[in-house]
Short mmCIF file of C-alpha atoms in Angstrom, two decimals:
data_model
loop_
_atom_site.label_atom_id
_atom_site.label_comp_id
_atom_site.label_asym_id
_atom_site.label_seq_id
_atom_site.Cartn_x
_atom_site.Cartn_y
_atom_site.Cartn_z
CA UNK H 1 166.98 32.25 131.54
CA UNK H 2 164.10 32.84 129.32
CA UNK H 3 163.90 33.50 125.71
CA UNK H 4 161.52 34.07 122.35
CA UNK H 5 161.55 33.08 118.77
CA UNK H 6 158.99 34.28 116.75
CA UNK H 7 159.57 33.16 113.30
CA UNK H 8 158.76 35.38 110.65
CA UNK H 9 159.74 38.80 110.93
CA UNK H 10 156.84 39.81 108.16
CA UNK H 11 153.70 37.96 107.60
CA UNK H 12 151.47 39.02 104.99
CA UNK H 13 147.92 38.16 104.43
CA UNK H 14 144.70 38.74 102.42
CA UNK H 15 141.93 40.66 103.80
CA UNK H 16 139.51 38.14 105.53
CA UNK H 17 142.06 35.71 105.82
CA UNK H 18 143.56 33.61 108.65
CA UNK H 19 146.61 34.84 110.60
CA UNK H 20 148.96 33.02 112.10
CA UNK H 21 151.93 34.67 113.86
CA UNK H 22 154.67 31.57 115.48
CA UNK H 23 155.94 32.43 118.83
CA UNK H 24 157.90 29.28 120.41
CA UNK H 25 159.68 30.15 124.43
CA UNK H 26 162.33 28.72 126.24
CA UNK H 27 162.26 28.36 130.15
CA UNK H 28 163.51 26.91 132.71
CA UNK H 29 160.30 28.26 135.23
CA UNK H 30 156.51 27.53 134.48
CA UNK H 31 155.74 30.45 131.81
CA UNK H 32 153.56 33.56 132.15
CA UNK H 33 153.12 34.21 127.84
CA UNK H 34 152.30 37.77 126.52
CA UNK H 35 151.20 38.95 122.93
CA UNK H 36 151.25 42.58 122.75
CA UNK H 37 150.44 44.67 119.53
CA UNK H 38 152.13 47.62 118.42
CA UNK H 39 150.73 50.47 115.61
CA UNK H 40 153.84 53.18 115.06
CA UNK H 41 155.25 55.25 117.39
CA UNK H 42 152.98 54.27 120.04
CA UNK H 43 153.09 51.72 123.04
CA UNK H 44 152.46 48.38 123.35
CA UNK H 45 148.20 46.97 124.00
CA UNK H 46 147.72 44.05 125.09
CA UNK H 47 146.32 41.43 123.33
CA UNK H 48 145.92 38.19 125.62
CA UNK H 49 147.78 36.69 127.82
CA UNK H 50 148.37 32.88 129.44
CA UNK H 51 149.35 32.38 133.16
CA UNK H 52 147.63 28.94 134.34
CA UNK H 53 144.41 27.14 133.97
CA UNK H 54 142.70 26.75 130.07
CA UNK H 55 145.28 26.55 127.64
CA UNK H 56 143.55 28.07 124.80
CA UNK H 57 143.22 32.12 125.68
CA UNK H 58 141.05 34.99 123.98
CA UNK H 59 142.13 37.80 123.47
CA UNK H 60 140.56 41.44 122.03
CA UNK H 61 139.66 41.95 118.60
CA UNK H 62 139.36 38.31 117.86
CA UNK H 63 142.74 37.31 118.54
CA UNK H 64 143.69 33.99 120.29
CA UNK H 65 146.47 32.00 121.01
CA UNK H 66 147.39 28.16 122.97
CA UNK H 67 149.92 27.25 124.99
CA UNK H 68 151.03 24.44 124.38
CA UNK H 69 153.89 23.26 126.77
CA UNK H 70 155.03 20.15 124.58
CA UNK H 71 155.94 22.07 121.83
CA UNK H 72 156.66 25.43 124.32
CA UNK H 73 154.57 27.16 121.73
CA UNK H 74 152.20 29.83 121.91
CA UNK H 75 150.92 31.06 118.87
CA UNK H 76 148.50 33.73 117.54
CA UNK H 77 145.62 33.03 115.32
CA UNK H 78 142.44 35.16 113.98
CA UNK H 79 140.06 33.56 111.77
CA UNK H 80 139.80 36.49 109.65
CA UNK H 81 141.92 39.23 108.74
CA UNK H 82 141.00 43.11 108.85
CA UNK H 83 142.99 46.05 107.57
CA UNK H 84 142.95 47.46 111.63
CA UNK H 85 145.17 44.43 112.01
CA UNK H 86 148.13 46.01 109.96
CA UNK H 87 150.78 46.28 113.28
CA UNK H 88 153.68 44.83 114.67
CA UNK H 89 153.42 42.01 116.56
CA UNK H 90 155.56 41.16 119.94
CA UNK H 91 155.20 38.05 121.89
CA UNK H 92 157.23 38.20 125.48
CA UNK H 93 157.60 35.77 127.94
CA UNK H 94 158.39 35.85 131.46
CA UNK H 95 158.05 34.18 135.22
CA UNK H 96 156.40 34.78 138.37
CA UNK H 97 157.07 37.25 140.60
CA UNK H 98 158.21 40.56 139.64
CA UNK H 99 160.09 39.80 136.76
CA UNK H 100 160.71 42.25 133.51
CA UNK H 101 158.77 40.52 130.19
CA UNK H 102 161.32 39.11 127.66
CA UNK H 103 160.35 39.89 124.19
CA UNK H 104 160.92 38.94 121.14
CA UNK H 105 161.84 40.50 118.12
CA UNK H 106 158.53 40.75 116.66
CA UNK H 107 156.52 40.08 113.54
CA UNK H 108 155.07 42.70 111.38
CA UNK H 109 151.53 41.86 109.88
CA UNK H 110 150.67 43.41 106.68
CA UNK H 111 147.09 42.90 105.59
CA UNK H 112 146.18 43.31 101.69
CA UNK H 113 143.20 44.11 100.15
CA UNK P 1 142.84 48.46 134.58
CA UNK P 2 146.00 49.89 135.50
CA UNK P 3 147.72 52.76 134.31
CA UNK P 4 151.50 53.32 133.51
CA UNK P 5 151.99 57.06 132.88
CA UNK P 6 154.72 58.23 130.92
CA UNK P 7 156.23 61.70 130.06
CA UNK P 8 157.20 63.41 127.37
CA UNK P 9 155.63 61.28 124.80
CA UNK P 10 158.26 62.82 122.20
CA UNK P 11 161.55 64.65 122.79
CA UNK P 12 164.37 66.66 120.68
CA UNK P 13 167.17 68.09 122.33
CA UNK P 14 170.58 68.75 121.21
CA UNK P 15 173.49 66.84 121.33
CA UNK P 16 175.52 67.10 124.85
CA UNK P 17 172.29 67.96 126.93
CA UNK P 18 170.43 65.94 129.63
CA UNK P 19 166.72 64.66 128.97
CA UNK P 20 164.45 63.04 131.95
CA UNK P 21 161.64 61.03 131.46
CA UNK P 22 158.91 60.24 133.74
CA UNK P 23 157.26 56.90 134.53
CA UNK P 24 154.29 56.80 137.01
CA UNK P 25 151.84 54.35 138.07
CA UNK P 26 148.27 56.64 138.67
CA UNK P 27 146.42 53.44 140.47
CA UNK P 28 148.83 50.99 141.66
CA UNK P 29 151.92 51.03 143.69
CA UNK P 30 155.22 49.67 142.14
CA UNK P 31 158.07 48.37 143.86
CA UNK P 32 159.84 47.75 140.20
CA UNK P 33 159.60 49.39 137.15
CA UNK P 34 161.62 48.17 134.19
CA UNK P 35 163.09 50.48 131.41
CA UNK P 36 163.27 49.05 127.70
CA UNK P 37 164.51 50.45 124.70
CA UNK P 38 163.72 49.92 121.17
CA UNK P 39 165.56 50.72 118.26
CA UNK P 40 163.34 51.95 114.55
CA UNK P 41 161.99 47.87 113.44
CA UNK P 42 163.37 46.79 116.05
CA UNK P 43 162.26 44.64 119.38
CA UNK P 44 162.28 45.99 123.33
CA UNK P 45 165.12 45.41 124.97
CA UNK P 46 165.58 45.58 128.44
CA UNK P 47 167.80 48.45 129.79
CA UNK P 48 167.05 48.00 133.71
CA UNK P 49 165.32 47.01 136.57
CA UNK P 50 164.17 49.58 139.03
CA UNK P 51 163.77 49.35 142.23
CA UNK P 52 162.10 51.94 144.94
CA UNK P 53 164.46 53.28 147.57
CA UNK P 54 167.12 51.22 146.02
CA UNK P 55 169.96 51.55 143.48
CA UNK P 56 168.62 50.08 140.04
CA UNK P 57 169.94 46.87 138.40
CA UNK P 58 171.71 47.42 134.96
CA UNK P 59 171.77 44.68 132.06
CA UNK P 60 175.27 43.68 130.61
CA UNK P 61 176.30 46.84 127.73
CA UNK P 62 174.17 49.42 129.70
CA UNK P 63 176.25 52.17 130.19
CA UNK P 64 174.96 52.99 134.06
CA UNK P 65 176.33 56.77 134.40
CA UNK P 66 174.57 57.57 130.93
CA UNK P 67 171.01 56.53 131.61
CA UNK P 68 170.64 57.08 135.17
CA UNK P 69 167.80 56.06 136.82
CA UNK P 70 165.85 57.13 139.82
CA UNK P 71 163.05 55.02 141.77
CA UNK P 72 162.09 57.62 144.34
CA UNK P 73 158.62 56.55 144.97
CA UNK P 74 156.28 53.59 144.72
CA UNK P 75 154.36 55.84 141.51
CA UNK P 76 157.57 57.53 139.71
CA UNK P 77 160.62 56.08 138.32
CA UNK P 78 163.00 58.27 136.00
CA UNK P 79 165.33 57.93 133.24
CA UNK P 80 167.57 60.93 132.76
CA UNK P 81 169.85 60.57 129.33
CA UNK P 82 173.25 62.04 130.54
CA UNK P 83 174.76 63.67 127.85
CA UNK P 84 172.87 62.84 124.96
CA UNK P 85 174.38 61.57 121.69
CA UNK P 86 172.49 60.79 118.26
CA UNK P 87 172.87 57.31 119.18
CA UNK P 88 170.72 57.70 122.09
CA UNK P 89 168.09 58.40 120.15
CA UNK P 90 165.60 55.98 120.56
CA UNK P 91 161.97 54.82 121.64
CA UNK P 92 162.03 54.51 125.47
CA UNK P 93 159.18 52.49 127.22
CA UNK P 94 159.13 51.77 131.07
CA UNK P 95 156.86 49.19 132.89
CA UNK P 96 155.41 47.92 136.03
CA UNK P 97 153.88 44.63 136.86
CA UNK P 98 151.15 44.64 139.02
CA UNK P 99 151.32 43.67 142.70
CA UNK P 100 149.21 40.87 143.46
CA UNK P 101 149.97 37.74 141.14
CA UNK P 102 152.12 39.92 139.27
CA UNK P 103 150.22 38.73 136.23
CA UNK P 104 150.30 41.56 134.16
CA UNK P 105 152.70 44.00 133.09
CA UNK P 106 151.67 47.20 132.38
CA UNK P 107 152.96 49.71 129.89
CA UNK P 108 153.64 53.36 129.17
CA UNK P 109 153.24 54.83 126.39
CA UNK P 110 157.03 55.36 125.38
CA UNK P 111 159.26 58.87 124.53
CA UNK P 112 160.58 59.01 121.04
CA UNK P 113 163.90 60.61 121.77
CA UNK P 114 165.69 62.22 119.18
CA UNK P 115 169.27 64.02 120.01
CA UNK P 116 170.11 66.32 116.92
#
């Protein structure tokens, strides 16, 4: 069975500031790690996304995020906050093979001016 | 990359009627689509698995004679709402992960559904 936490259902930060959004995963199979952003009533755009190999991953708009397996965390980070950023926030984990993506229940980023 | 098509994008009908959606891969060929749902602030949560030429795969609480679903096709699953309730209404998203390495999942772009 697989699982997310992301801790923090609202972050909010200062325009040109860093963001950090927690996502920590439980599984019992070698994770495939998602972060997905959502702006309302639309779908979900993918931001990055970890499988194997480098541990640190880059995503669009200046998003990253490492897996770390020790702590089975993979967090987002930006160095600097922009108002674009404003969204909700899902990270979703899942295995090999085709498997459905376990999310969880999000993190909603509010950027101030 | 590859594109999960999904139709209507919005939907009202009125309480008692039937609503389909449509799901379609336009480049790729999936054997499995999965159909989420996600309630206003809320996160996805999967509703099933389907599966092409096969009968689809229900999670626990999903009621499988109200959202029926229909994999008829490698490129087009369905979702028909059987007699819709204002409690179905929802945000409705399907999926696909990609065949080789299945190391992406693709998205549509969801049906607001609202049953008045």
């Amino acid at each position: 069975a697989q699982s997310v936490t992301q801790l923090g259902s609202h972050v909010s930060v200062s325009e040109g500031a860093l963001v950090l959004l927690r996502c920590n995963y439980s599984s019992s199979v070698p994770p495939y790690l998602f972060w997905y952003v959502q702006y309302p009533n639309q779908g979900l755009q993918l931001l990055l996304k970890y499988t194997t190999g480098a541990t640190l991953v880059k995503g669009i708009n200046g998003f990253e995020a490492e897996f770390k397996k020790s702590e089975t965390s993979f967090h987002l980070t930006k160095p600097s906050a922009h108002m674009s950023d404003a969204a909700e926030y899902f990270c979703a984990v899942s295995g090999s093979g085709n498997t459905p993506l376990v999310f969880g229940k999000g993190t909603r980023l509010s950027v101030i001016a | 990359g590859a594109v999960v098509s999904q139709h209507p994008s919005r939907v009202i009908c009125k309480s008692g009627t039937s609503v389909k959606i449509e799901c379609r891969s336009l480049d790729f060929q999936a054997t499995t689509m999965f159909w989420y749902r996600q309630f206003p602030k809320q996160s996805l949560m999967l509703m099933a698995t389907s599966n092409e030429g096969s009968k689809a795969t229900y999670e626990q609480g999903v009621e499988k004679d109200k959202f029926l679903i229909n994999h008829a096709s490698l490129t087009l699953s369905t979702l028909t709402v059987t007699s819709a309730h204002p409690e179905d209404s929802s945000f409705y998203i399907c999926s696909a992960r990609d065949r080789v390495g299945n190391t992406e999942a693709f998205f549509g772009q969801g049906t607001r559904l609202t049953v008045v």
